[in-house]
Tab-separated table of C-alpha atoms in Angstrom:
chain	number	residue	atom	x	y	z
F	1	UNK	CA	-15.453	2.441	-1.679
F	2	UNK	CA	-14.472	-1.133	-2.442
F	3	UNK	CA	-14.200	-3.221	0.718
F	4	UNK	CA	-11.767	-6.126	0.733
F	5	UNK	CA	-12.515	-8.772	3.352
F	6	UNK	CA	-9.516	-10.938	4.233
F	7	UNK	CA	-9.728	-14.215	6.093
F	8	UNK	CA	-8.449	-15.557	8.342
F	9	UNK	CA	-7.085	-12.646	10.386
F	10	UNK	CA	-4.409	-14.901	11.840
F	11	UNK	CA	-2.733	-18.061	10.564
F	12	UNK	CA	-0.585	-20.346	12.685
F	13	UNK	CA	1.478	-22.648	10.498
F	14	UNK	CA	4.314	-25.118	10.826
F	15	UNK	CA	7.311	-25.050	8.522
F	16	UNK	CA	6.437	-26.882	5.329
F	17	UNK	CA	2.694	-26.546	5.756
F	18	UNK	CA	0.627	-25.123	2.909
F	19	UNK	CA	-1.734	-22.278	3.756
F	20	UNK	CA	-4.263	-20.106	1.955
F	21	UNK	CA	-5.574	-16.601	2.514
F	22	UNK	CA	-8.885	-15.437	1.102
F	23	UNK	CA	-9.672	-11.945	-0.131
F	24	UNK	CA	-13.245	-11.100	-1.103
F	25	UNK	CA	-14.232	-7.839	-2.717
F	26	UNK	CA	-17.492	-5.947	-2.364
F	27	UNK	CA	-17.381	-5.206	-6.099
F	28	UNK	CA	-15.946	-6.891	-9.150
F	29	UNK	CA	-12.299	-6.027	-9.668
F	30	UNK	CA	-12.421	-6.648	-13.413
F	31	UNK	CA	-11.438	-3.392	-15.110
F	32	UNK	CA	-13.004	-2.305	-18.380
F	33	UNK	CA	-9.618	-2.875	-20.024
F	34	UNK	CA	-9.772	-6.582	-19.143
F	35	UNK	CA	-7.204	-6.471	-16.319
F	36	UNK	CA	-7.956	-7.282	-12.703
F	37	UNK	CA	-5.837	-5.061	-10.480
F	38	UNK	CA	-5.556	-7.244	-7.407
F	39	UNK	CA	-2.155	-7.420	-5.699
F	40	UNK	CA	-0.792	-9.229	-2.678
F	41	UNK	CA	1.764	-7.645	-0.349
F	42	UNK	CA	3.804	-8.893	2.605
F	43	UNK	CA	4.718	-6.569	5.430
F	44	UNK	CA	7.364	-7.838	7.798
F	45	UNK	CA	7.642	-6.276	11.222
F	46	UNK	CA	9.111	-2.801	11.065
F	47	UNK	CA	9.303	-2.800	7.270
F	48	UNK	CA	7.379	-1.346	4.374
F	49	UNK	CA	5.078	-3.630	2.428
F	50	UNK	CA	6.804	-5.593	-0.289
F	51	UNK	CA	5.112	-6.815	-3.438
F	52	UNK	CA	4.420	-10.498	-3.953
F	53	UNK	CA	1.817	-10.858	-6.674
F	54	UNK	CA	0.194	-8.511	-9.179
F	55	UNK	CA	-2.713	-8.879	-11.591
F	56	UNK	CA	-4.131	-11.687	-9.411
F	57	UNK	CA	-1.590	-14.355	-10.250
F	58	UNK	CA	1.646	-12.892	-11.620
F	59	UNK	CA	4.666	-13.349	-9.396
F	60	UNK	CA	6.785	-10.275	-8.828
F	61	UNK	CA	10.466	-10.569	-9.671
F	62	UNK	CA	12.430	-12.409	-7.024
F	63	UNK	CA	9.406	-13.844	-5.235
F	64	UNK	CA	9.717	-17.593	-4.574
F	65	UNK	CA	7.378	-19.793	-6.579
F	66	UNK	CA	5.906	-21.301	-3.420
F	67	UNK	CA	3.662	-18.230	-3.553
F	68	UNK	CA	0.732	-18.325	-5.945
F	69	UNK	CA	-2.376	-16.259	-6.529
F	70	UNK	CA	-5.685	-17.143	-8.076
F	71	UNK	CA	-9.245	-15.915	-8.442
F	72	UNK	CA	-11.434	-13.649	-10.478
F	73	UNK	CA	-14.215	-11.126	-10.128
F	74	UNK	CA	-14.697	-10.775	-6.385
F	75	UNK	CA	-12.966	-13.857	-4.905
F	76	UNK	CA	-9.199	-14.201	-4.672
F	77	UNK	CA	-6.749	-16.480	-2.892
F	78	UNK	CA	-3.089	-16.369	-1.966
F	79	UNK	CA	-1.501	-19.762	-1.389
F	80	UNK	CA	1.862	-20.533	0.155
F	81	UNK	CA	2.926	-24.073	-0.725
F	82	UNK	CA	5.343	-24.993	1.995
F	83	UNK	CA	5.691	-22.169	4.500
F	84	UNK	CA	9.220	-21.141	5.397
F	85	UNK	CA	10.354	-19.198	8.454
F	86	UNK	CA	11.012	-16.055	6.409
F	87	UNK	CA	7.341	-15.943	5.364
F	88	UNK	CA	6.114	-14.659	8.697
F	89	UNK	CA	4.494	-11.241	8.659
F	90	UNK	CA	1.215	-9.624	7.660
F	91	UNK	CA	-0.233	-10.302	4.225
F	92	UNK	CA	-2.461	-7.734	2.557
F	93	UNK	CA	-4.535	-7.922	-0.563
F	94	UNK	CA	-5.129	-4.624	-2.305
F	95	UNK	CA	-7.010	-3.465	-5.365
F	96	UNK	CA	-6.667	-0.510	-7.663
F	97	UNK	CA	-9.256	-1.291	-10.282
F	98	UNK	CA	-11.208	1.351	-8.400
F	99	UNK	CA	-9.739	3.901	-5.981
F	100	UNK	CA	-7.167	1.822	-4.078
F	101	UNK	CA	-8.182	-0.079	-0.994
F	102	UNK	CA	-6.477	-2.673	1.174
F	103	UNK	CA	-7.678	-5.735	3.006
F	104	UNK	CA	-7.391	-5.756	6.786
F	105	UNK	CA	-4.444	-8.123	6.729
F	106	UNK	CA	-3.654	-11.710	7.697
F	107	UNK	CA	-0.916	-12.285	10.229
F	108	UNK	CA	1.093	-15.416	9.530
F	109	UNK	CA	2.795	-16.849	12.571
F	110	UNK	CA	5.136	-19.809	12.624
F	111	UNK	CA	4.626	-22.557	15.197
E	1	UNK	CA	17.753	2.067	-9.010
E	2	UNK	CA	14.290	3.223	-8.030
E	3	UNK	CA	14.033	4.730	-4.560
E	4	UNK	CA	11.473	6.738	-2.646
E	5	UNK	CA	12.148	8.460	0.653
E	6	UNK	CA	9.699	10.273	2.881
E	7	UNK	CA	10.686	13.160	5.107
E	8	UNK	CA	8.918	15.517	7.453
E	9	UNK	CA	8.357	16.435	11.087
E	10	UNK	CA	7.927	13.630	13.554
E	11	UNK	CA	5.605	15.611	15.808
E	12	UNK	CA	2.702	17.844	14.862
E	13	UNK	CA	0.380	19.763	17.163
E	14	UNK	CA	-3.361	19.043	17.018
E	15	UNK	CA	-5.241	21.300	14.586
E	16	UNK	CA	-2.043	22.125	12.701
E	17	UNK	CA	-1.012	21.209	9.162
E	18	UNK	CA	1.176	18.252	8.236
E	19	UNK	CA	3.695	18.724	5.438
E	20	UNK	CA	5.580	15.735	4.067
E	21	UNK	CA	7.932	15.247	1.138
E	22	UNK	CA	8.548	12.133	-0.914
E	23	UNK	CA	11.853	12.403	-2.768
E	24	UNK	CA	12.218	9.931	-5.602
E	25	UNK	CA	15.164	8.751	-7.662
E	26	UNK	CA	15.629	6.341	-10.513
E	27	UNK	CA	12.545	7.518	-12.381
E	28	UNK	CA	10.814	10.664	-13.534
E	29	UNK	CA	7.615	12.007	-12.009
E	30	UNK	CA	6.472	12.859	-15.526
E	31	UNK	CA	6.557	9.136	-16.334
E	32	UNK	CA	5.149	7.599	-13.149
E	33	UNK	CA	2.646	8.644	-10.548
E	34	UNK	CA	3.118	8.419	-6.788
E	35	UNK	CA	0.703	7.343	-4.087
E	36	UNK	CA	0.544	8.340	-0.442
E	37	UNK	CA	-0.525	5.704	2.075
E	38	UNK	CA	-0.698	5.787	5.853
E	39	UNK	CA	-0.701	3.158	8.584
E	40	UNK	CA	-1.723	3.917	12.177
E	41	UNK	CA	0.335	2.032	14.775
E	42	UNK	CA	-0.620	-1.636	14.783
E	43	UNK	CA	-3.288	-1.152	12.121
E	44	UNK	CA	-3.753	-1.607	8.393
E	45	UNK	CA	-2.975	0.446	5.322
E	46	UNK	CA	-5.062	3.359	4.034
E	47	UNK	CA	-4.648	4.945	0.619
E	48	UNK	CA	-4.640	8.711	0.891
E	49	UNK	CA	-4.199	9.929	-2.654
E	50	UNK	CA	-2.307	9.779	-5.926
E	51	UNK	CA	-0.564	12.311	-8.102
E	52	UNK	CA	-0.359	10.988	-11.629
E	53	UNK	CA	2.392	11.483	-14.170
E	54	UNK	CA	0.394	14.264	-15.831
E	55	UNK	CA	0.065	16.109	-12.521
E	56	UNK	CA	-3.592	15.292	-11.950
E	57	UNK	CA	-4.639	14.040	-8.532
E	58	UNK	CA	-7.090	11.650	-6.913
E	59	UNK	CA	-7.946	11.668	-3.223
E	60	UNK	CA	-9.534	9.335	-0.709
E	61	UNK	CA	-13.011	10.768	-0.227
E	62	UNK	CA	-12.634	10.505	3.565
E	63	UNK	CA	-9.620	12.841	3.498
E	64	UNK	CA	-10.309	14.974	0.450
E	65	UNK	CA	-11.423	18.070	2.338
E	66	UNK	CA	-8.150	18.198	4.300
E	67	UNK	CA	-5.625	16.850	1.827
E	68	UNK	CA	-3.502	18.284	-0.981
E	69	UNK	CA	-0.848	16.499	-3.034
E	70	UNK	CA	1.490	18.369	-5.353
E	71	UNK	CA	4.921	17.951	-6.897
E	72	UNK	CA	8.079	19.609	-8.133
E	73	UNK	CA	9.266	17.568	-11.083
E	74	UNK	CA	12.582	19.431	-11.315
E	75	UNK	CA	13.430	18.314	-7.783
E	76	UNK	CA	11.808	14.869	-8.114
E	77	UNK	CA	9.689	15.597	-5.094
E	78	UNK	CA	6.055	14.924	-4.225
E	79	UNK	CA	4.418	16.852	-1.409
E	80	UNK	CA	1.593	15.970	0.936
E	81	UNK	CA	-0.218	18.607	2.970
E	82	UNK	CA	-3.031	17.739	5.330
E	83	UNK	CA	-4.670	20.252	7.628
E	84	UNK	CA	-6.668	20.105	10.859
E	85	UNK	CA	-4.681	17.196	12.226
E	86	UNK	CA	-6.084	15.163	15.108
E	87	UNK	CA	-4.610	12.424	17.276
E	88	UNK	CA	-6.171	9.774	15.029
E	89	UNK	CA	-3.906	11.021	12.221
E	90	UNK	CA	-0.932	9.582	14.101
E	91	UNK	CA	0.543	7.068	11.677
E	92	UNK	CA	3.430	6.007	9.516
E	93	UNK	CA	3.112	7.850	6.207
E	94	UNK	CA	4.495	6.122	3.132
E	95	UNK	CA	4.826	6.930	-0.542
E	96	UNK	CA	4.742	4.282	-3.227
E	97	UNK	CA	5.096	4.405	-6.974
E	98	UNK	CA	1.998	3.585	-8.986
E	99	UNK	CA	1.503	-0.123	-9.566
E	100	UNK	CA	2.702	-0.538	-5.995
E	101	UNK	CA	6.051	-2.255	-6.596
E	102	UNK	CA	8.316	0.415	-5.085
E	103	UNK	CA	7.706	1.793	-1.584
E	104	UNK	CA	9.487	4.241	0.650
E	105	UNK	CA	10.521	3.303	4.172
E	106	UNK	CA	7.869	5.564	5.701
E	107	UNK	CA	7.992	8.374	8.237
E	108	UNK	CA	6.312	8.239	11.628
E	109	UNK	CA	4.142	11.247	12.424
E	110	UNK	CA	2.729	11.738	15.917
E	111	UNK	CA	-0.049	14.236	16.513
E	112	UNK	CA	0.196	15.392	20.091
E	113	UNK	CA	0.400	18.527	22.171
């Protein structure tokens, strides 16, 4: 199974601060078809996960452009440029290049 | 619009079988596959399995011996059955369409006597 290691487990940020979350994979996520199936999700308390980013860096419809994704192979990053109060929750990276797996999550808290 | 909704019993006895239904609308099961995912209280997400648009299935190797996913395309329903339940199977169970954009709200299942 592909293991996704997310760091840090917790982020404490002030409004307007920029933060980054790392997601490292135990195997390359580059599919034989040339796509890299690495997504980022946000789960707010008591809600289902909601999609933020797909294919490493593509913003899902309706997601603010303060969110951005980057990376390749085994190293990926989610960046929030200017945290807002509504961004609090748990962020997960997930891959489905191989059988799907999820990172352990990063909890974003607002100071 | 696309919707998925899970349903099933909230409480299951240890050693018994869990049966859940994911009812979808806004798309056809012959066009899109559906995943099952679970999340123990306060913990992360675990993929359980997928039923693809052609009816084929893939399962998490850790659950494969206990898990079965099937569907009724005429009713737009996907079914999950998992046997030999234990307390560690207590979780919120969610379905999500392939590509992971659309998710159901989840159903809480407690395994307890």
